[in-house]
Structure formats: C-alpha cells, structure tokens
Short mmCIF file of C-alpha atoms and ligand atoms in Angstrom, two decimals:
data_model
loop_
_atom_site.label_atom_id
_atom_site.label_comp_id
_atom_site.label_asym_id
_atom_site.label_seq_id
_atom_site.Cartn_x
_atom_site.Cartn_y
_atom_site.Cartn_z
CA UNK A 10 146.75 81.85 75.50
CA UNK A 11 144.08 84.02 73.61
CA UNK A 12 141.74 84.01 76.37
CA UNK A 13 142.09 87.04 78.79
CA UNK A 14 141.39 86.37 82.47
CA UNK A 15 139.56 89.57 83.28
CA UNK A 16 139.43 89.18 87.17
CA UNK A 17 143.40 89.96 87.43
CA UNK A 18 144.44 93.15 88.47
CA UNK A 19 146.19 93.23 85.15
CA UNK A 20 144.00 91.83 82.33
CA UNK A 21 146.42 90.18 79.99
CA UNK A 22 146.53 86.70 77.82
CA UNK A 23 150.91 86.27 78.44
CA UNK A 24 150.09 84.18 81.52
CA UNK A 25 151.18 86.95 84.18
CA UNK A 26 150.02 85.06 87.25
CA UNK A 27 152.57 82.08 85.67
CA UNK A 28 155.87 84.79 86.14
CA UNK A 29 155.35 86.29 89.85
CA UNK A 30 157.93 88.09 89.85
CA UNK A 31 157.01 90.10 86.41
CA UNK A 32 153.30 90.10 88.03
CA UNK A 33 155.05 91.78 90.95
CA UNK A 34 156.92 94.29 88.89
CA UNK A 35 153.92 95.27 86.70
CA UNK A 36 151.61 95.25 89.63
CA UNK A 37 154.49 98.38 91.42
CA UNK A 38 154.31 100.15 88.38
CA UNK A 39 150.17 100.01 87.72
CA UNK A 40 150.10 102.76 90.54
CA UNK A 41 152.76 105.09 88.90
CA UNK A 42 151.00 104.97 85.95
CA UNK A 43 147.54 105.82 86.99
CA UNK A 44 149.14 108.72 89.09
CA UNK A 45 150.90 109.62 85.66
CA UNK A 46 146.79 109.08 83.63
CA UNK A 47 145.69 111.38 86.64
CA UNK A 48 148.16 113.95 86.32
CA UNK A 49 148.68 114.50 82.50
CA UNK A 50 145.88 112.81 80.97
CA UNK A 51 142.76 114.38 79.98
CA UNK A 52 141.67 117.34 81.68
CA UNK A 53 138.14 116.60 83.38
CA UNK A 54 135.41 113.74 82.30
CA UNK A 55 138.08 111.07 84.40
CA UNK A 56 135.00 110.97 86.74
CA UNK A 57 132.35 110.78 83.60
CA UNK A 58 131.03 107.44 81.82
CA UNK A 59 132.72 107.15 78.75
CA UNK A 60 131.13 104.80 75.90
CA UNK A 61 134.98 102.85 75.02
CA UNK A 62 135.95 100.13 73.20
CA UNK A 63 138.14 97.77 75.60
CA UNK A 64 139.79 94.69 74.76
CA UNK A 65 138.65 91.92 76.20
CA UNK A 66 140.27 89.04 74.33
CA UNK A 67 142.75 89.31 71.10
CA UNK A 68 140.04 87.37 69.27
CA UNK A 69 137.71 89.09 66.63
CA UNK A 70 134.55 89.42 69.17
CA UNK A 71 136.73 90.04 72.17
CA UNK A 72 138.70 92.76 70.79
CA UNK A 73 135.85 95.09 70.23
CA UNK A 74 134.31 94.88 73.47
CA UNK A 75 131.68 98.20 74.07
CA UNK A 76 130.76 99.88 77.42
CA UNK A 77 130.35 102.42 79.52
CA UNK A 78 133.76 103.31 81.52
CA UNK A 79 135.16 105.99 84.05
CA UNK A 80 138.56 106.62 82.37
CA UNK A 81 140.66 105.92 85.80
CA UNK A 82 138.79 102.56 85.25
CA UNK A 83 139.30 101.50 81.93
CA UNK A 84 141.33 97.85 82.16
CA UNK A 85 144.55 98.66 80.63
CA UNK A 86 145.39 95.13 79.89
CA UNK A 87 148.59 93.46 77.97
CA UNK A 88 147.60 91.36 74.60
CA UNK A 89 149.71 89.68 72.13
CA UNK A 90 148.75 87.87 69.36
CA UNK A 91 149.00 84.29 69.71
CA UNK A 92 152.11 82.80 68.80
CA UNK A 93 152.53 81.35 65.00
CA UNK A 94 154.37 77.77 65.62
CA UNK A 95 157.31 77.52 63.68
CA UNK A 96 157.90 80.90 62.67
CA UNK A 97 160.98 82.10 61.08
CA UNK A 98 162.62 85.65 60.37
CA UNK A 99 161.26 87.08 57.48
CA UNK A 100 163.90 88.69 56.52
CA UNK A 101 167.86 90.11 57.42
CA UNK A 102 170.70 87.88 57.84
CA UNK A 103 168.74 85.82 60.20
CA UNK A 104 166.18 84.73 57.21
CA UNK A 105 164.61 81.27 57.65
CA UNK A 106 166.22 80.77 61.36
CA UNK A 107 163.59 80.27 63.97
CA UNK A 108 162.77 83.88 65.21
CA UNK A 109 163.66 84.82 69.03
CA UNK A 110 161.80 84.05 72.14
CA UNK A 111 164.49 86.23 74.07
CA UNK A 112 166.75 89.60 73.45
CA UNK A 113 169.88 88.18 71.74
CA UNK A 114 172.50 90.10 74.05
CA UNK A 115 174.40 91.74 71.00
CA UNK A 116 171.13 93.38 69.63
CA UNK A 117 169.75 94.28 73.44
CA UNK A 118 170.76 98.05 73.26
CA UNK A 119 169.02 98.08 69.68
CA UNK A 120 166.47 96.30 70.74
CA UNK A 121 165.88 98.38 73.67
CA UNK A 122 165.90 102.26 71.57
CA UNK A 123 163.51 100.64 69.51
CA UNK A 124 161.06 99.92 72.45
CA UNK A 125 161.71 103.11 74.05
CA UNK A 126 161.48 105.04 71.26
CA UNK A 127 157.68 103.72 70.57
CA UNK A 128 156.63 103.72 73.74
CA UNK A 129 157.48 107.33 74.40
CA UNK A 130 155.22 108.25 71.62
CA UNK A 131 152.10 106.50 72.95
CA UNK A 132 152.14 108.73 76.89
CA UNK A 133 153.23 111.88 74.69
CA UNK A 134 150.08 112.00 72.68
CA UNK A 135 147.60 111.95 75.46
CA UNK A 136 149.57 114.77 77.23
CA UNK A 137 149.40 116.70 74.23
CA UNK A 138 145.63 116.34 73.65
CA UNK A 139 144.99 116.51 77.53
CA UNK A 140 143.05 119.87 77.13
CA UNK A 141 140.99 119.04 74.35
CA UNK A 142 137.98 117.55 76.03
CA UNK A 143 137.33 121.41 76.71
CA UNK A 144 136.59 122.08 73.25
CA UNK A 145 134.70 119.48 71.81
CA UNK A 146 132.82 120.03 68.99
CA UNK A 147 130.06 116.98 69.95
CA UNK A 148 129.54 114.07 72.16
CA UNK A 149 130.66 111.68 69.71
CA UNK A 150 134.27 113.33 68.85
CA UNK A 151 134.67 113.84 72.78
CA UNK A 152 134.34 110.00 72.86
CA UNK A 153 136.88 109.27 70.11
CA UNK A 154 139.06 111.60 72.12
CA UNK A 155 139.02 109.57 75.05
CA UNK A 156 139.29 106.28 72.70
CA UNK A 157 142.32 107.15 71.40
CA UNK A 158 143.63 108.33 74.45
CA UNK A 159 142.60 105.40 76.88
CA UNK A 160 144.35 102.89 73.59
CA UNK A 161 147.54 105.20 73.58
CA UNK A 162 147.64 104.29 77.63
CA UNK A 163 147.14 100.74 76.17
CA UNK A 164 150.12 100.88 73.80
CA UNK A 165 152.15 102.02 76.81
CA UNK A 166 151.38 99.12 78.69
CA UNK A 167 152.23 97.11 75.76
CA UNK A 168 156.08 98.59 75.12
CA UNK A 169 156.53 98.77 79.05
CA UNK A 170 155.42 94.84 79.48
CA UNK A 171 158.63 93.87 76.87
CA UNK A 172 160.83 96.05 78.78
CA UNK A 173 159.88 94.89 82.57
CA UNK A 174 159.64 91.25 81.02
CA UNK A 175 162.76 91.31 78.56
CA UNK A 176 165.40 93.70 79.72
CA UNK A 177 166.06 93.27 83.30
CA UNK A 178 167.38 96.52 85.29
CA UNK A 179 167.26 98.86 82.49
CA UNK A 180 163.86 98.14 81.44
CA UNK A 181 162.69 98.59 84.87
CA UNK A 182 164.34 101.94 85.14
CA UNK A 183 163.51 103.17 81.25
CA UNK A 184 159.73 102.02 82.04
CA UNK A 185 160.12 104.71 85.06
CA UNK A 186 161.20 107.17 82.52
CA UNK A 187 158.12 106.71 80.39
CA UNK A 188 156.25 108.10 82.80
CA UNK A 189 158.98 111.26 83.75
CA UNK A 190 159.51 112.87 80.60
CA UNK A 191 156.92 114.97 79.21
CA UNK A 192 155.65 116.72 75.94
CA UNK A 193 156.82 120.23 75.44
CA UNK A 194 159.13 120.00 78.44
CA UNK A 195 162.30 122.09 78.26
CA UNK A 196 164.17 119.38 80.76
CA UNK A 197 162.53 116.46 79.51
CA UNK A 198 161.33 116.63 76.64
CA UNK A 199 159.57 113.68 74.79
CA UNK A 200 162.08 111.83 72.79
CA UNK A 201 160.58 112.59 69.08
CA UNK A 202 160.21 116.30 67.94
CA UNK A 203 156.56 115.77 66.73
CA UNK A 204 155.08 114.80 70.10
CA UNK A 205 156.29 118.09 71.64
CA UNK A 206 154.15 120.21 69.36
CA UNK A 207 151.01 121.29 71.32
CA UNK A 208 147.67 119.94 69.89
CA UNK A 209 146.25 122.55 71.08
CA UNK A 210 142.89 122.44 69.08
CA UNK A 211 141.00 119.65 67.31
CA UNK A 212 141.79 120.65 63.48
CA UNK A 213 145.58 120.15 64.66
CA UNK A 214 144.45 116.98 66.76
CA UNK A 215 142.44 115.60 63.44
CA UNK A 216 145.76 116.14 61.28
CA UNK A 217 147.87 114.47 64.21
CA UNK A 218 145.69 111.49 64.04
CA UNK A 219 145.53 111.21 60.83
CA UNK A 220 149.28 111.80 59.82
CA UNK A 221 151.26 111.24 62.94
CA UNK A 222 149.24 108.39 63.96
CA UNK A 223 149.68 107.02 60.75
CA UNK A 224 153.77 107.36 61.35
CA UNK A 225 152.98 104.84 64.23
CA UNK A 226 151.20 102.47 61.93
CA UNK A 227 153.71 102.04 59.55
CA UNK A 228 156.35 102.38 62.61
CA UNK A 229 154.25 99.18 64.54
CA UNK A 230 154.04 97.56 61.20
CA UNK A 231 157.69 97.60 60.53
CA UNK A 232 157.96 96.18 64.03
CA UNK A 233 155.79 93.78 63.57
CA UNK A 234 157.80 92.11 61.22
CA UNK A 235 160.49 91.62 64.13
CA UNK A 236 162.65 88.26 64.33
CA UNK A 237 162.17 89.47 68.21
CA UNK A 238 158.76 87.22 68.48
CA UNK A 239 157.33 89.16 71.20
CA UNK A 240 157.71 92.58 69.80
CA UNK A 241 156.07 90.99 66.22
CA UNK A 242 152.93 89.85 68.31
CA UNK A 243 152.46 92.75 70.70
CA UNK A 244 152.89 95.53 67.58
CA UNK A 245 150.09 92.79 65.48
CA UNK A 246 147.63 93.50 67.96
CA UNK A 247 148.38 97.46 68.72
CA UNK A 248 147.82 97.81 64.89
CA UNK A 249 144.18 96.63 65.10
CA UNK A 250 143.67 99.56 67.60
CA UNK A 251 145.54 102.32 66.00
CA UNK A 252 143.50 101.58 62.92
CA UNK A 253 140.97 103.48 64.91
CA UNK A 254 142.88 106.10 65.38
CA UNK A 255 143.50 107.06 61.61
CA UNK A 256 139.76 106.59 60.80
CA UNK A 257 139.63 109.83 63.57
CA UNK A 258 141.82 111.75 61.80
CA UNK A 259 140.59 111.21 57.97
CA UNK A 260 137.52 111.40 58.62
CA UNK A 261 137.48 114.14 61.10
CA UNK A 262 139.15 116.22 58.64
CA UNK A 263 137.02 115.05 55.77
CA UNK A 264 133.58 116.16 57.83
CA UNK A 265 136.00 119.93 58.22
CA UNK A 266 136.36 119.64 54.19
CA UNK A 267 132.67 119.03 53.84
CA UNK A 268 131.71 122.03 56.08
CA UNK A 269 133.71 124.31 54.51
CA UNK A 270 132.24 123.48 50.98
CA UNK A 271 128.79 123.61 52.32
CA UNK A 272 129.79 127.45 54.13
CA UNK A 273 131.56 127.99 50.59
CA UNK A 274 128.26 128.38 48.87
CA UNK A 275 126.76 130.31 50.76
CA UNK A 276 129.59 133.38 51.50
CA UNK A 277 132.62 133.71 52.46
CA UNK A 278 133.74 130.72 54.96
CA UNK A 279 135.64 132.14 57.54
CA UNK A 280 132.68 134.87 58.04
CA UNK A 281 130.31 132.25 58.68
CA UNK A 282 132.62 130.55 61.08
CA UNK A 283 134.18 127.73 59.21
CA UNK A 284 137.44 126.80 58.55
CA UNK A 285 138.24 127.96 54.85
CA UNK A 286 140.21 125.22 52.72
CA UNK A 287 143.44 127.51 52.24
CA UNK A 288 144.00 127.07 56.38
CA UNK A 289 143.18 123.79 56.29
CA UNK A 290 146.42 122.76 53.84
CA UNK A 291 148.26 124.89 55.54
CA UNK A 292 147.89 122.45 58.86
CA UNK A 293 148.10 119.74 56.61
CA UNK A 294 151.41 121.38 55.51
CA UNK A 295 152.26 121.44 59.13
CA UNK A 296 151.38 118.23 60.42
CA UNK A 297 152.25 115.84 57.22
CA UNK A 298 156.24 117.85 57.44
CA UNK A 299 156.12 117.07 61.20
CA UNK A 300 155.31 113.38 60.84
CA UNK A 301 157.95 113.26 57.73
CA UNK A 302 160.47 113.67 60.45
CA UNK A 303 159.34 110.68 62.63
CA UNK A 304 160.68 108.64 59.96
CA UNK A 305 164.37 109.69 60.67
CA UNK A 306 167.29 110.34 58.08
CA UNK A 307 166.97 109.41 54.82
CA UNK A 308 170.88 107.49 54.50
CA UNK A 309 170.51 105.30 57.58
CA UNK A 310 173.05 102.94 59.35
CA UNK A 311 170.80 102.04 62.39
CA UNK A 312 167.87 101.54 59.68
CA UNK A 313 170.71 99.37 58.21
CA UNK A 314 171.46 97.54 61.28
CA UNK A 315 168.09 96.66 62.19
CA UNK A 316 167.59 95.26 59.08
CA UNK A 317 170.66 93.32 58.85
CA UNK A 318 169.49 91.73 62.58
CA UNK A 319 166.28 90.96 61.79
CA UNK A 320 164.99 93.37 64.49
CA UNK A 321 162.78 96.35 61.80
CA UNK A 322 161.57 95.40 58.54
CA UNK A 323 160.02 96.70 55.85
CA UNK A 324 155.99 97.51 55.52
CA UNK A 325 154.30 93.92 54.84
CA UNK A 326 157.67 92.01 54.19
CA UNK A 327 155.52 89.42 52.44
CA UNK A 328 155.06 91.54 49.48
CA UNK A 329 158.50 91.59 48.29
CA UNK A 330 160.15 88.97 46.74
CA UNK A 331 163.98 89.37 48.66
CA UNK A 332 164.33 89.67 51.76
CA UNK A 333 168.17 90.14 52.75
CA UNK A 334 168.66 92.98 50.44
CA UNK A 335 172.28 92.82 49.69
CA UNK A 336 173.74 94.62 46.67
CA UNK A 337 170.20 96.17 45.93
CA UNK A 338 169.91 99.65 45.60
CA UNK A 339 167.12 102.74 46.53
CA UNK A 340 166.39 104.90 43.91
CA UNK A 341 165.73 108.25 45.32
CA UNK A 342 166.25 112.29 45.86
CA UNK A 343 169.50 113.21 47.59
CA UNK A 344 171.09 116.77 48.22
CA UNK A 345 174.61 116.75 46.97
CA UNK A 346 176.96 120.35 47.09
CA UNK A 347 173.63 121.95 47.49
CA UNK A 348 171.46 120.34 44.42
CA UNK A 349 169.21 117.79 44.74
CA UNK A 350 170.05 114.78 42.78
CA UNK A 351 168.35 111.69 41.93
CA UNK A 352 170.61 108.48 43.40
CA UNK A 353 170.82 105.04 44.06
CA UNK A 354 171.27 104.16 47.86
CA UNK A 355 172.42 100.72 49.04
CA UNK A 356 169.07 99.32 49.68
CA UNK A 357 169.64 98.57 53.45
CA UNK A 358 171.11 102.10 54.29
CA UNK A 359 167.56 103.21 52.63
CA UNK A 360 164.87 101.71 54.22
CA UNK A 361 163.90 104.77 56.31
CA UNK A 362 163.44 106.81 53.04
CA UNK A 363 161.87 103.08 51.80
CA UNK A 364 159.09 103.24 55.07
CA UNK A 365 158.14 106.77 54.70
CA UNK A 366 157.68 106.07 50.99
CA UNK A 367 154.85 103.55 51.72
CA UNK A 368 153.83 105.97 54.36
CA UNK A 369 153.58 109.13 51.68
CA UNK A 370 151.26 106.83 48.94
CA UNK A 371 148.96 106.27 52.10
CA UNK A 372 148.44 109.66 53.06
CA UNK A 373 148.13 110.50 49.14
CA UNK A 374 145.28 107.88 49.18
CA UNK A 375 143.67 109.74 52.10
CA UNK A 376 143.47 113.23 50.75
CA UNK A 377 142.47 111.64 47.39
CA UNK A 378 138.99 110.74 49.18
CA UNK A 379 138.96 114.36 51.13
CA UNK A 380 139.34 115.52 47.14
CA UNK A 381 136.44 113.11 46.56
CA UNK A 382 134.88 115.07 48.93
CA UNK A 383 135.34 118.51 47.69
CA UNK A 384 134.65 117.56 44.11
CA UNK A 385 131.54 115.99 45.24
CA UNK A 386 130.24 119.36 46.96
CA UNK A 387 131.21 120.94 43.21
CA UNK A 388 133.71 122.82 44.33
CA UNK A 389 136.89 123.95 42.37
CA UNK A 390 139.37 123.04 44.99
CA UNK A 391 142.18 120.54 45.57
CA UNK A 392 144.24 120.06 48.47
CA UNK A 393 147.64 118.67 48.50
CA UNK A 394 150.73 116.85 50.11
CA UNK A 395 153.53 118.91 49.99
CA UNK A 396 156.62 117.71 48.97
CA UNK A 397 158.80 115.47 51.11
CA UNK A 398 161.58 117.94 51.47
CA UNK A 399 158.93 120.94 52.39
CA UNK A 400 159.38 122.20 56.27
CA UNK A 401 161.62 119.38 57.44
CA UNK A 402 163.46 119.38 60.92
CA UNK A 403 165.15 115.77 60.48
CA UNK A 404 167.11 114.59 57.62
CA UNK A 405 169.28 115.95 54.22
CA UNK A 406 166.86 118.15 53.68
CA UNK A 407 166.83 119.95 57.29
CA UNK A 408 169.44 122.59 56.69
CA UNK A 409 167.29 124.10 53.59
CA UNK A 410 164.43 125.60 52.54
CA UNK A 411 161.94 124.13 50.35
CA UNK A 412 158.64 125.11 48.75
CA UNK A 413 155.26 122.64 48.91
CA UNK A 414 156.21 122.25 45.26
CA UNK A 415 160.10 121.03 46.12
CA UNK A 416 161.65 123.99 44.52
CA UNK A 417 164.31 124.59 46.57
CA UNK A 418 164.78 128.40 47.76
CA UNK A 419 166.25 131.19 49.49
CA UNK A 420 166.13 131.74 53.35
CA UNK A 421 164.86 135.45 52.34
CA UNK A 422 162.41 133.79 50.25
CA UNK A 423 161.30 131.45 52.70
CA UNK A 424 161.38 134.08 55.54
CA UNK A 425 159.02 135.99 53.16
CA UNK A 426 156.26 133.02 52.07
CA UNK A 427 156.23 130.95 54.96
CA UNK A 428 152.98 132.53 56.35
CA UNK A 429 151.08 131.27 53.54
CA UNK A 430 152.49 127.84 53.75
CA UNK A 431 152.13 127.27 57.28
CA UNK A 432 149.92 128.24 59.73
CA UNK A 433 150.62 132.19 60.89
CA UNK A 434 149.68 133.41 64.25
CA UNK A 435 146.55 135.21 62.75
CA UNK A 436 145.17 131.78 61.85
CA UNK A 437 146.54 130.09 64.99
CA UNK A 438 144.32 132.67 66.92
CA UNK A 439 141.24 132.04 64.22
CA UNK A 440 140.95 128.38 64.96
CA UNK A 441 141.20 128.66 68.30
CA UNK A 442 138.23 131.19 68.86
CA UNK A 443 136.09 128.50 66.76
CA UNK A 444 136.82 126.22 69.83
CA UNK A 445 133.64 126.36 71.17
CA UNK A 446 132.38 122.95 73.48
CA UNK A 447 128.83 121.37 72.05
CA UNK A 448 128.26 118.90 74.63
CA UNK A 449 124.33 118.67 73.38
CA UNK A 450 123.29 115.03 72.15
CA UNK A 451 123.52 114.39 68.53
CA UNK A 452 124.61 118.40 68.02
CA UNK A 453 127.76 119.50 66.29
CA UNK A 454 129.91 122.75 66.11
CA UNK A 455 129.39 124.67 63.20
CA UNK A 456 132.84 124.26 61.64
CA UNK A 457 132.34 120.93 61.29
CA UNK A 458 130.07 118.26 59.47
CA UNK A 459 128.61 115.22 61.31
CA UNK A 460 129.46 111.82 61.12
CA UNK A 461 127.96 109.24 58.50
CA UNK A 462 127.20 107.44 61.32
CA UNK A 463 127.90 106.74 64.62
CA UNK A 464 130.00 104.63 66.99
CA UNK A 465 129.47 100.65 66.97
CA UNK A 466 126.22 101.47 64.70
CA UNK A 467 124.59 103.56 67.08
CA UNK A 468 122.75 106.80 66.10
CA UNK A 469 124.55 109.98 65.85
CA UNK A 470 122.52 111.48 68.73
CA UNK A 471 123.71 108.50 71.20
CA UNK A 472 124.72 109.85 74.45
CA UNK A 473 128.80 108.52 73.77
CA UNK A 474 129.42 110.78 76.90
CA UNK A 475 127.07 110.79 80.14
CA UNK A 476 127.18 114.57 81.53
FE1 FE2 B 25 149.71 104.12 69.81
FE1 FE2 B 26 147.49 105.97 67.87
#
C-alpha cells in the first residue's frame, strides 16, 4: 500500500494497475492536464531544472524526496495515507459506525460539491501566480514558487482521482471542468471569489500563501475528518504538503517586515525602495478579508448537513469531547435589524463561523511572530488582523460596511476611508515597480530580507534554479 511504484505512468500507492479501467481513465486525462500545466501554468522556466520536493512514498523519508526537475516532468502522482483498520466516524449521526469505503448514494451530490469545490482551488492558484516567475526577488523564492505550484497540480490530481474513481459519469465530466474554468474569467470563472483575484505580485502572493493557503488547511483538515475514508486519507497526506505552503507565506512576509525595519532606520522606507509597514497591513487587510470569505456564511445548513452525515468535521475532532452536537449552541456575533448582536447558534448550523474561528487564532499566532519581528528590530510598530466583519463579500456581514476595528459605518464613510484600509491604486502601482527579477545566486531584491536558511539545509546561495 505505502510503497509507490515509480515506473507507472502515474506514480501512485491506491493500486492503479489493480483497477484498469480507472488506470485507463486517469491515463486519458494525464494529457489534458499537462496541456492545461502548459497553457496556464507558470510563465517560462517549464524548460529549466527546478530543485522540488516530490513525493516518492507517503512514508516520512519518501515524502520529502529532493531533485532537480523540468516542471512538465515533475511526477504528479496520487497518495493516500494508509488505511487505519477499524476506523469509525468521528463524529455526526454516523458516530462509532465503520466509516465508508464508497459514496453512500444519498450524500453523493454533497459529497461531490465538496470535492469540486477543493479541487477548483488547487488549478486556480497556479493560474493566478502564473506570471510571477518574472519577478522574482531570488533564486530561492523562484523555487518555492514552483513548489507550491507543481504541489497545487498535486492536490488536483488528488480531488480528480476520488471523482474519476468514486462518482462515475459526473466525476468524469466535473474532472473535465477542472481543467475549463479559469481564474478571473468572466464566463468561467473559478468557483470561489478569492481565487479570481490576480496575484499579480509577490507581497500579494506571500499574503495568499499565507492566509488563503491557510483557508485550505483548515478546509483539508475539516475533510480529513470525513466518515468518506478515502477523502480522510487523501486530505491527511495533502496537509503534509500544504504545510509548505504556509511556511512561504509567513515567512516571506516576515523577511518583508524585517526589511522594512532595517530601511526604517535609516530614512524613509518607501524612498529607499522598501515596502513601508502601513502598505503592508493594508494587503494583509486585503488578503486575510478575502480568505474570511472562503469559509462561507456564518448560519449554515449545508455546514449543518455535512456534519449531521459525517461527511466535514470540525478542526482536529479529537480535541473535543462531543461529537454529534445536538442541542449545543455557538456563541457568536450576528447582525440583527442592522446591529450586531452577540447570539447563540445551534451548534451544527455554526460550524462554518466554528472553522474560521480556529482559522482566525492561527493567523493571530502568525502575525504575533511578524510582531516578534518588528519589536525585535526596536521598532514602535504593530500590525494587525482586522476584524472578521471588515471588507467581507460572503456572509451577514456582506451587505455592510465595517472598519478594521468592527465599528460598523456609513457607506459615505467607507467610500471616504477605504484607501487607507485597503490597498489604493497609488500603492498597487508602488509595489509593482519594486518587481524587479534577481535571478543572481544567493542575491535578493532589496525590498526584501533573506532567508534564515535555505531549502533542505542547503546554503542560501544554492543554485534552487539552473539558468
Ligand atoms: Fe492545495
Ligand atoms: Fe497550498
């Protein structure tokens, strides 16, 4: 089971050569989606060797596997986590029964926007960072690019082998789809509103990985709790890669933090070409509000119903001590005849608000340490999360206007302050002329700090990228 048989066409450890059929059906869509990588994935480098991590087994040494790579090369495989005998649903009305080895047909349409849903995410982001490798301020973030692009192809893989495998017809034909819609599109748009914002620089791409990236964590987690067994084991294993991902984003953002103290010192940042700590919260404004959304409304029936069926739980399950969560209740902010209220929800009609909860005191932790940062530079500085109703597009909250601090205002108000909340044009059009490449071993932009060190314990001046 846990070994991968890295001769196939497909790498994979689900015994693909044992289903021929599925083998067949993967093996007709492998084409389409290197065709799709080609198209809309990064922009240049596809014929460059990349140093990427690529799974070669689900076990602790296989799964960190390091090489050099041509992108169009990399072995997009399928891994699941070996099964656990004898396990049960965690949680739901289902708790204690043995969990599924196959779609129950009433949950299959459930089952199915669940599946979707992720997987759209994974193509969108690599479409939206596709220019990036343009820009790169060194070798060694233009490598952690391409990681995090080559894994998102990965997670694709990974939602598209449960819907060829699982769902017949319509998984064949939503698997197709994957690969149709695309971010930004007017006609076919992405499915979630955050992956159709452009990334269209790498302070945005550092907040996306560390905030929307971090949606899909607690997203994969939630799904990893699944009574569907072979959704649990494939989102187990995508969460030791998207780990990855989030250690891009904080610390990309925290070596942006570090420059700008350092520039602080010594004059005024953005005239030394930095990017000045106001700017910097206002993308984190931008990009935490956006990722809020991904979370969906905060009253919930399907979040209900995919509770109740044991198909979504709640971050780490194990921690709590009840698991069907009947006649419990939510304590939480809710807008009623235009004030905001506190409440209690029925627990189960909560658990979206409950997720993104978790999700907020993770991100809080994270720009604690970029605070740690700041304070270590001795600067007199603080950034901050805004509040949970600031800039939202989804949810009770998306019909008004809120300030970072929650006070809830005006739309003249609002029209009025927004520039200094969020980012304007004038500092759209700053960032982007800092975009300079620096494709020079072991150099670095000047906007940003290095590394503490470098990829797999390798020095910082390691050639990550061969020109
Ligand atoms: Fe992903
Ligand atoms: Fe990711």
């Amino acid at each position: 089971m846990s070994t991968v048989l890295t001769d196939e066409k497909i790498p994979n450890n689900v015994n693909l050569a044992g289903d021929k059929r599925l083998q067949r059906a993967l093996e007709a869509w492998q084409p389409q989606f290197i065709d799709w990588w080609k198209q809309m994935g990064p922009v240049g480098w596809q014929e460059r060797d990349i140093y990427l991590r690529t799974a070669v087994s689900v076990e602790t040494e296989g799964w960190a596997h390091f090489n050099y790579v041509k992108m169009p090369d990399y072995r997009w495989g399928i891994f699941l986590e070996p099964k656990q005998p004898d396990r049960v649903h965690g949680f739901g009305d289902n708790q204690g029964q043995p969990v599924w080895d196959e779609v129950p047909g009433e949950f299959r349409n459930m089952l199915r926007r669940l599946v979707v849903t992720q997987g759209d995410t994974e193509p969108a982001s690599v479409e939206q960072q596709r220019m990036l490798g343009a820009t790169a301020p060194s070798l060694y973030d233009l490598r952690n690019l391409f990681q995090v692009n080559v894994e998102e192809g990965r997670h694709l893989w990974a939602m598209v082998y449960l819907l060829h495998t699982y769902f017949g017809r319509d998984g064949r034909e939503e698997a197709e789809e994957l690969l149709q819609r695309r971010s930004g599109d007017s006609d076919k748009p992405r499915i979630l509103g955050a992956f159709n914002e452009p990334t269209s620089h790498w302070l945005s791409f550092f907040m996306f990985t560390m905030f929307t990236d971090r949606d899909g964590k607690y997203q994969l987690a939630a799904l990893a709790e699944s009574g569907f067994d072979p959704l649990a084991r494939t989102c187990r294993f995508m969460l030791t890669e998207e780990a990855h991902h989030m250690f891009v984003g904080e610390t990309g953002v925290q070596r942006i933090v570090k420059r700008a103290c350092e520039l602080m010192k010594t004059g005024d940042v953005r005239a030394q070409g930095g990017v000045d700590l106001p700017t910097l919260q206002k993308y984190l404004n931008l990009w935490y509000s956006l990722s809020l959304d991904l979370f969906g409304g905060e009253v919930s029936s399907n979040a209900a119903d995919a509770f109740a069926a044991g198909l979504k739980g709640r971050y780490k399950e194990d921690r709590y001590d009840e698991h069907k969560l009947i006649g419990s209740h939510f304590g939480m902010e809710v807008l009623e005849e235009g004030r905001v209220v506190h409440k209690d929800v029925p627990m189960r009609n909560a658990l979206n608000e409950v997720l993104r909860t978790e999700y907020i005191k993770d991100c809080q932790r994270g720009v604690d340490r970029w605070n740690k940062t700041i304070r270590e530079e001795g600067i007199d500085f603080e950034l901050r999360l805004p509040d949970h109703k600031f800039h939202r597009q989804i949810g009770m909250w998306s019909n008004h206007r809120f300030a970072p601090s929650g006070e809830l205002l005006d739309q003249s108000t609002w029209d009025a302050r927004r520039g200094e909340w969020l980012p304007n044009d004038a500092d759209e059009t700053y960032i982007k002329s800092l975009m300079h490449p620096v494709y020079e071993r072991g150099k670095m932009a000047n906007w940003i700090a290095p590394p503490a060190k470098g990829i797999n314990a390798l020095p910082g001046d390691f050639e990550y990228v061969k020109l």
